[in-house]
JSON list of C-alpha atoms in Angstrom, two decimals:
[
{"chain": "A", "resi": 1, "resn": "MET", "atom": "CA", "xyz": [95.14, 165.90, -13.66]},
{"chain": "A", "resi": 2, "resn": "ASN", "atom": "CA", "xyz": [96.09, 167.13, -10.17]},
{"chain": "A", "resi": 3, "resn": "ARG", "atom": "CA", "xyz": [94.62, 168.07, -6.87]},
{"chain": "A", "resi": 4, "resn": "LEU", "atom": "CA", "xyz": [94.25, 172.08, -7.42]},
{"chain": "A", "resi": 5, "resn": "SER", "atom": "CA", "xyz": [92.77, 171.50, -11.19]},
{"chain": "A", "resi": 6, "resn": "CYS", "atom": "CA", "xyz": [90.62, 169.23, -9.11]},
{"chain": "A", "resi": 7, "resn": "PHE", "atom": "CA", "xyz": [89.60, 171.26, -6.75]},
{"chain": "A", "resi": 8, "resn": "LEU", "atom": "CA", "xyz": [88.88, 174.53, -9.63]},
{"chain": "A", "resi": 9, "resn": "LEU", "atom": "CA", "xyz": [87.33, 172.43, -11.56]},
{"chain": "A", "resi": 10, "resn": "THR", "atom": "CA", "xyz": [84.81, 171.17, -9.50]},
{"chain": "A", "resi": 11, "resn": "ILE", "atom": "CA", "xyz": [84.24, 174.53, -8.00]},
{"chain": "A", "resi": 12, "resn": "GLY", "atom": "CA", "xyz": [83.03, 175.67, -11.07]},
{"chain": "A", "resi": 13, "resn": "LEU", "atom": "CA", "xyz": [81.22, 172.54, -11.86]},
{"chain": "A", "resi": 14, "resn": "CYS", "atom": "CA", "xyz": [79.16, 174.03, -8.84]},
{"chain": "A", "resi": 15, "resn": "ILE", "atom": "CA", "xyz": [79.21, 177.53, -9.75]},
{"chain": "A", "resi": 16, "resn": "GLY", "atom": "CA", "xyz": [78.70, 176.57, -13.25]},
{"chain": "A", "resi": 17, "resn": "LEU", "atom": "CA", "xyz": [75.47, 174.76, -12.54]},
{"chain": "A", "resi": 18, "resn": "SER", "atom": "CA", "xyz": [73.73, 176.99, -10.19]},
{"chain": "A", "resi": 19, "resn": "ASN", "atom": "CA", "xyz": [71.04, 179.72, -12.04]},
{"chain": "A", "resi": 20, "resn": "ALA", "atom": "CA", "xyz": [72.55, 182.44, -9.60]},
{"chain": "A", "resi": 21, "resn": "LYS", "atom": "CA", "xyz": [74.77, 184.80, -10.36]},
{"chain": "A", "resi": 22, "resn": "TRP", "atom": "CA", "xyz": [78.04, 183.71, -8.30]},
{"chain": "A", "resi": 23, "resn": "ASN", "atom": "CA", "xyz": [78.10, 185.60, -4.80]},
{"chain": "A", "resi": 24, "resn": "GLU", "atom": "CA", "xyz": [74.00, 186.45, -4.85]},
{"chain": "A", "resi": 25, "resn": "LYS", "atom": "CA", "xyz": [72.59, 185.87, -1.52]},
{"chain": "A", "resi": 26, "resn": "ASN", "atom": "CA", "xyz": [70.43, 182.98, -0.68]},
{"chain": "A", "resi": 27, "resn": "SER", "atom": "CA", "xyz": [66.88, 184.59, 0.73]},
{"chain": "A", "resi": 28, "resn": "VAL", "atom": "CA", "xyz": [64.19, 183.00, 3.04]},
{"chain": "A", "resi": 29, "resn": "HIS", "atom": "CA", "xyz": [60.46, 184.49, 2.21]},
{"chain": "A", "resi": 30, "resn": "PHE", "atom": "CA", "xyz": [57.17, 184.63, 4.37]},
{"chain": "A", "resi": 31, "resn": "LYS", "atom": "CA", "xyz": [54.11, 186.05, 3.46]},
{"chain": "A", "resi": 32, "resn": "ASN", "atom": "CA", "xyz": [50.88, 186.15, 5.75]},
{"chain": "A", "resi": 33, "resn": "SER", "atom": "CA", "xyz": [47.73, 185.08, 3.82]},
{"chain": "A", "resi": 34, "resn": "LEU", "atom": "CA", "xyz": [45.42, 184.43, 6.89]},
{"chain": "A", "resi": 35, "resn": "LEU", "atom": "CA", "xyz": [41.92, 185.48, 7.03]},
{"chain": "A", "resi": 36, "resn": "GLY", "atom": "CA", "xyz": [40.51, 188.64, 8.87]},
{"chain": "A", "resi": 37, "resn": "ARG", "atom": "CA", "xyz": [42.60, 191.43, 9.10]},
{"chain": "A", "resi": 38, "resn": "ASN", "atom": "CA", "xyz": [43.65, 190.97, 13.21]},
{"chain": "A", "resi": 39, "resn": "ASN", "atom": "CA", "xyz": [45.51, 187.39, 12.17]},
{"chain": "A", "resi": 40, "resn": "ILE", "atom": "CA", "xyz": [49.29, 188.17, 13.13]},
{"chain": "A", "resi": 41, "resn": "LEU", "atom": "CA", "xyz": [51.43, 185.67, 11.92]},
{"chain": "A", "resi": 42, "resn": "LYS", "atom": "CA", "xyz": [54.30, 185.95, 14.61]},
{"chain": "A", "resi": 43, "resn": "ILE", "atom": "CA", "xyz": [57.68, 184.35, 13.26]},
{"chain": "A", "resi": 44, "resn": "ASN", "atom": "CA", "xyz": [61.12, 183.06, 14.69]},
{"chain": "A", "resi": 45, "resn": "CYS", "atom": "CA", "xyz": [63.94, 181.77, 12.43]},
{"chain": "A", "resi": 46, "resn": "ILE", "atom": "CA", "xyz": [67.72, 180.71, 14.30]},
{"chain": "A", "resi": 47, "resn": "SER", "atom": "CA", "xyz": [70.18, 179.50, 12.99]},
{"chain": "A", "resi": 48, "resn": "ASN", "atom": "CA", "xyz": [73.37, 178.02, 14.42]},
{"chain": "A", "resi": 49, "resn": "ASP", "atom": "CA", "xyz": [74.72, 181.97, 14.79]},
{"chain": "A", "resi": 50, "resn": "ASP", "atom": "CA", "xyz": [71.91, 183.82, 14.78]},
{"chain": "A", "resi": 51, "resn": "ASP", "atom": "CA", "xyz": [68.81, 184.33, 16.24]},
{"chain": "A", "resi": 52, "resn": "LEU", "atom": "CA", "xyz": [66.49, 187.09, 13.50]},
{"chain": "A", "resi": 53, "resn": "GLY", "atom": "CA", "xyz": [64.51, 187.60, 16.58]},
{"chain": "A", "resi": 54, "resn": "PHE", "atom": "CA", "xyz": [61.02, 187.85, 16.25]},
{"chain": "A", "resi": 55, "resn": "HIS", "atom": "CA", "xyz": [58.36, 189.08, 13.29]},
{"chain": "A", "resi": 56, "resn": "PHE", "atom": "CA", "xyz": [54.70, 189.93, 13.39]},
{"chain": "A", "resi": 57, "resn": "LEU", "atom": "CA", "xyz": [53.26, 190.19, 10.12]},
{"chain": "A", "resi": 58, "resn": "ARG", "atom": "CA", "xyz": [49.30, 191.73, 9.11]},
{"chain": "A", "resi": 59, "resn": "PRO", "atom": "CA", "xyz": [47.63, 189.59, 6.88]},
{"chain": "A", "resi": 60, "resn": "GLY", "atom": "CA", "xyz": [49.23, 190.75, 3.09]},
{"chain": "A", "resi": 61, "resn": "GLU", "atom": "CA", "xyz": [52.80, 191.67, 4.59]},
{"chain": "A", "resi": 62, "resn": "THR", "atom": "CA", "xyz": [55.74, 189.97, 3.73]},
{"chain": "A", "resi": 63, "resn": "TYR", "atom": "CA", "xyz": [59.57, 189.34, 5.82]},
{"chain": "A", "resi": 64, "resn": "GLU", "atom": "CA", "xyz": [62.44, 188.00, 3.92]},
{"chain": "A", "resi": 65, "resn": "PHE", "atom": "CA", "xyz": [66.31, 187.30, 5.37]},
{"chain": "A", "resi": 66, "resn": "SER", "atom": "CA", "xyz": [69.19, 187.13, 2.89]},
{"chain": "A", "resi": 67, "resn": "PHE", "atom": "CA", "xyz": [72.47, 185.16, 4.04]},
{"chain": "A", "resi": 68, "resn": "HIS", "atom": "CA", "xyz": [75.11, 183.35, 2.32]},
{"chain": "A", "resi": 69, "resn": "ASP", "atom": "CA", "xyz": [75.93, 179.91, 2.64]},
{"chain": "A", "resi": 70, "resn": "SER", "atom": "CA", "xyz": [78.46, 178.54, 4.80]},
{"chain": "A", "resi": 71, "resn": "VAL", "atom": "CA", "xyz": [80.91, 176.33, 3.39]},
{"chain": "A", "resi": 72, "resn": "ILE", "atom": "CA", "xyz": [80.67, 173.48, 6.85]},
{"chain": "A", "resi": 73, "resn": "LYS", "atom": "CA", "xyz": [76.72, 173.95, 6.84]},
{"chain": "A", "resi": 74, "resn": "THR", "atom": "CA", "xyz": [73.86, 176.95, 6.80]},
{"chain": "A", "resi": 75, "resn": "GLU", "atom": "CA", "xyz": [70.49, 175.73, 8.62]},
{"chain": "A", "resi": 76, "resn": "PHE", "atom": "CA", "xyz": [67.37, 177.96, 9.56]},
{"chain": "A", "resi": 77, "resn": "PHE", "atom": "CA", "xyz": [65.02, 176.72, 12.24]},
{"chain": "A", "resi": 78, "resn": "CYS", "atom": "CA", "xyz": [62.25, 178.47, 12.03]},
{"chain": "A", "resi": 79, "resn": "ASP", "atom": "CA", "xyz": [58.55, 179.34, 14.34]},
{"chain": "A", "resi": 80, "resn": "LEU", "atom": "CA", "xyz": [55.70, 180.55, 13.41]},
{"chain": "A", "resi": 81, "resn": "TRP", "atom": "CA", "xyz": [52.02, 181.44, 14.89]},
{"chain": "A", "resi": 82, "resn": "GLN", "atom": "CA", "xyz": [48.67, 182.41, 14.28]},
{"chain": "A", "resi": 83, "resn": "GLY", "atom": "CA", "xyz": [45.64, 182.75, 15.93]},
{"chain": "A", "resi": 84, "resn": "PRO", "atom": "CA", "xyz": [44.09, 183.65, 18.88]},
{"chain": "A", "resi": 85, "resn": "ASN", "atom": "CA", "xyz": [46.88, 184.38, 21.88]},
{"chain": "A", "resi": 86, "resn": "PHE", "atom": "CA", "xyz": [49.36, 182.91, 18.67]},
{"chain": "A", "resi": 87, "resn": "LYS", "atom": "CA", "xyz": [47.69, 179.00, 20.30]},
{"chain": "A", "resi": 88, "resn": "PHE", "atom": "CA", "xyz": [48.51, 177.55, 16.78]},
{"chain": "A", "resi": 89, "resn": "HIS", "atom": "CA", "xyz": [52.18, 176.61, 15.90]},
{"chain": "A", "resi": 90, "resn": "ALA", "atom": "CA", "xyz": [54.29, 175.54, 13.05]},
{"chain": "A", "resi": 91, "resn": "GLY", "atom": "CA", "xyz": [58.13, 174.76, 13.63]},
{"chain": "A", "resi": 92, "resn": "PHE", "atom": "CA", "xyz": [60.38, 173.55, 10.31]},
{"chain": "A", "resi": 93, "resn": "THR", "atom": "CA", "xyz": [63.73, 174.07, 8.54]},
{"chain": "A", "resi": 94, "resn": "GLY", "atom": "CA", "xyz": [63.10, 177.44, 6.61]},
{"chain": "A", "resi": 95, "resn": "TYR", "atom": "CA", "xyz": [66.22, 176.64, 4.87]},
{"chain": "A", "resi": 96, "resn": "GLU", "atom": "CA", "xyz": [68.74, 174.24, 4.88]},
{"chain": "A", "resi": 97, "resn": "GLY", "atom": "CA", "xyz": [71.84, 174.36, 2.64]},
{"chain": "A", "resi": 98, "resn": "GLY", "atom": "CA", "xyz": [76.02, 174.56, 2.56]},
{"chain": "A", "resi": 99, "resn": "GLY", "atom": "CA", "xyz": [78.09, 172.16, 2.68]},
{"chain": "A", "resi": 100, "resn": "LEU", "atom": "CA", "xyz": [80.21, 170.06, 0.35]},
{"chain": "A", "resi": 101, "resn": "ILE", "atom": "CA", "xyz": [78.06, 172.24, -2.60]},
{"chain": "A", "resi": 102, "resn": "VAL", "atom": "CA", "xyz": [77.12, 175.82, -2.02]},
{"chain": "A", "resi": 103, "resn": "HIS", "atom": "CA", "xyz": [73.98, 177.94, -3.16]},
{"chain": "A", "resi": 104, "resn": "TYR", "atom": "CA", "xyz": [73.85, 181.35, -4.48]},
{"chain": "A", "resi": 105, "resn": "GLY", "atom": "CA", "xyz": [70.24, 183.00, -5.12]},
{"chain": "A", "resi": 106, "resn": "LYS", "atom": "CA", "xyz": [68.43, 180.36, -3.67]},
{"chain": "A", "resi": 107, "resn": "LYS", "atom": "CA", "xyz": [65.11, 181.47, -2.64]},
{"chain": "A", "resi": 108, "resn": "ASN", "atom": "CA", "xyz": [62.46, 179.46, -0.36]},
{"chain": "A", "resi": 109, "resn": "PHE", "atom": "CA", "xyz": [59.24, 180.47, -0.28]},
{"chain": "A", "resi": 110, "resn": "TRP", "atom": "CA", "xyz": [56.69, 180.09, 2.88]},
{"chain": "A", "resi": 111, "resn": "ASP", "atom": "CA", "xyz": [53.22, 181.41, 2.51]},
{"chain": "A", "resi": 112, "resn": "ALA", "atom": "CA", "xyz": [51.08, 180.98, 5.60]},
{"chain": "A", "resi": 113, "resn": "ARG", "atom": "CA", "xyz": [47.54, 180.28, 5.78]},
{"chain": "A", "resi": 114, "resn": "GLU", "atom": "CA", "xyz": [44.68, 178.86, 7.23]},
{"chain": "A", "resi": 115, "resn": "ASP", "atom": "CA", "xyz": [45.02, 175.38, 6.74]},
{"chain": "A", "resi": 116, "resn": "GLY", "atom": "CA", "xyz": [48.92, 175.50, 7.49]},
{"chain": "A", "resi": 117, "resn": "ILE", "atom": "CA", "xyz": [51.94, 176.42, 5.61]},
{"chain": "A", "resi": 118, "resn": "TYR", "atom": "CA", "xyz": [53.16, 176.16, 2.03]},
{"chain": "A", "resi": 119, "resn": "PHE", "atom": "CA", "xyz": [56.24, 176.48, 0.04]},
{"chain": "A", "resi": 120, "resn": "THR", "atom": "CA", "xyz": [58.24, 176.61, -3.64]},
{"chain": "A", "resi": 121, "resn": "HIS", "atom": "CA", "xyz": [61.31, 177.66, -4.63]},
{"chain": "A", "resi": 122, "resn": "GLY", "atom": "CA", "xyz": [59.65, 180.46, -6.71]},
{"chain": "A", "resi": 123, "resn": "GLN", "atom": "CA", "xyz": [58.82, 178.41, -10.06]},
{"chain": "A", "resi": 124, "resn": "LYS", "atom": "CA", "xyz": [55.72, 176.40, -9.81]},
{"chain": "A", "resi": 125, "resn": "ILE", "atom": "CA", "xyz": [52.57, 176.94, -7.42]},
{"chain": "A", "resi": 126, "resn": "PRO", "atom": "CA", "xyz": [53.08, 176.22, -3.75]},
{"chain": "A", "resi": 127, "resn": "LYS", "atom": "CA", "xyz": [52.46, 172.84, -2.19]},
{"chain": "A", "resi": 128, "resn": "LEU", "atom": "CA", "xyz": [51.32, 172.36, 1.32]},
{"chain": "A", "resi": 129, "resn": "GLU", "atom": "CA", "xyz": [54.11, 171.01, 3.64]},
{"chain": "A", "resi": 130, "resn": "TYR", "atom": "CA", "xyz": [53.18, 171.26, 6.78]},
{"chain": "A", "resi": 131, "resn": "THR", "atom": "CA", "xyz": [49.87, 171.82, 8.94]},
{"chain": "A", "resi": 132, "resn": "TRP", "atom": "CA", "xyz": [49.34, 174.26, 12.36]},
{"chain": "A", "resi": 133, "resn": "LYS", "atom": "CA", "xyz": [49.44, 172.11, 15.61]}
]
């Protein structure tokens, strides 16, 4: 098999193994599930190419952003703050992908609760991933 055929076969397998439609954007979702109507969640996510700015969510509100994976690497680092004067903090990688296998339609759901940040891809019950510091 020549190199072009191997390359096309590899690309086809990578696309075919994904449950999403080809070229569907990946997305990161945040939800403020903190108690108390004045418990604002402050969010800032950055990548090597973009700083998405600060977003403030009241309890029950959501924020999301979407993008395509880079062929090299796609990574968004996110900081979340909550509490009086935003004194509680959690910093983590909110999304990582790209590289050899490019994802299409990958969804990361982050839920801020009193005891920490919960994560799921949407098919399972969210699990505690990070605690407030």
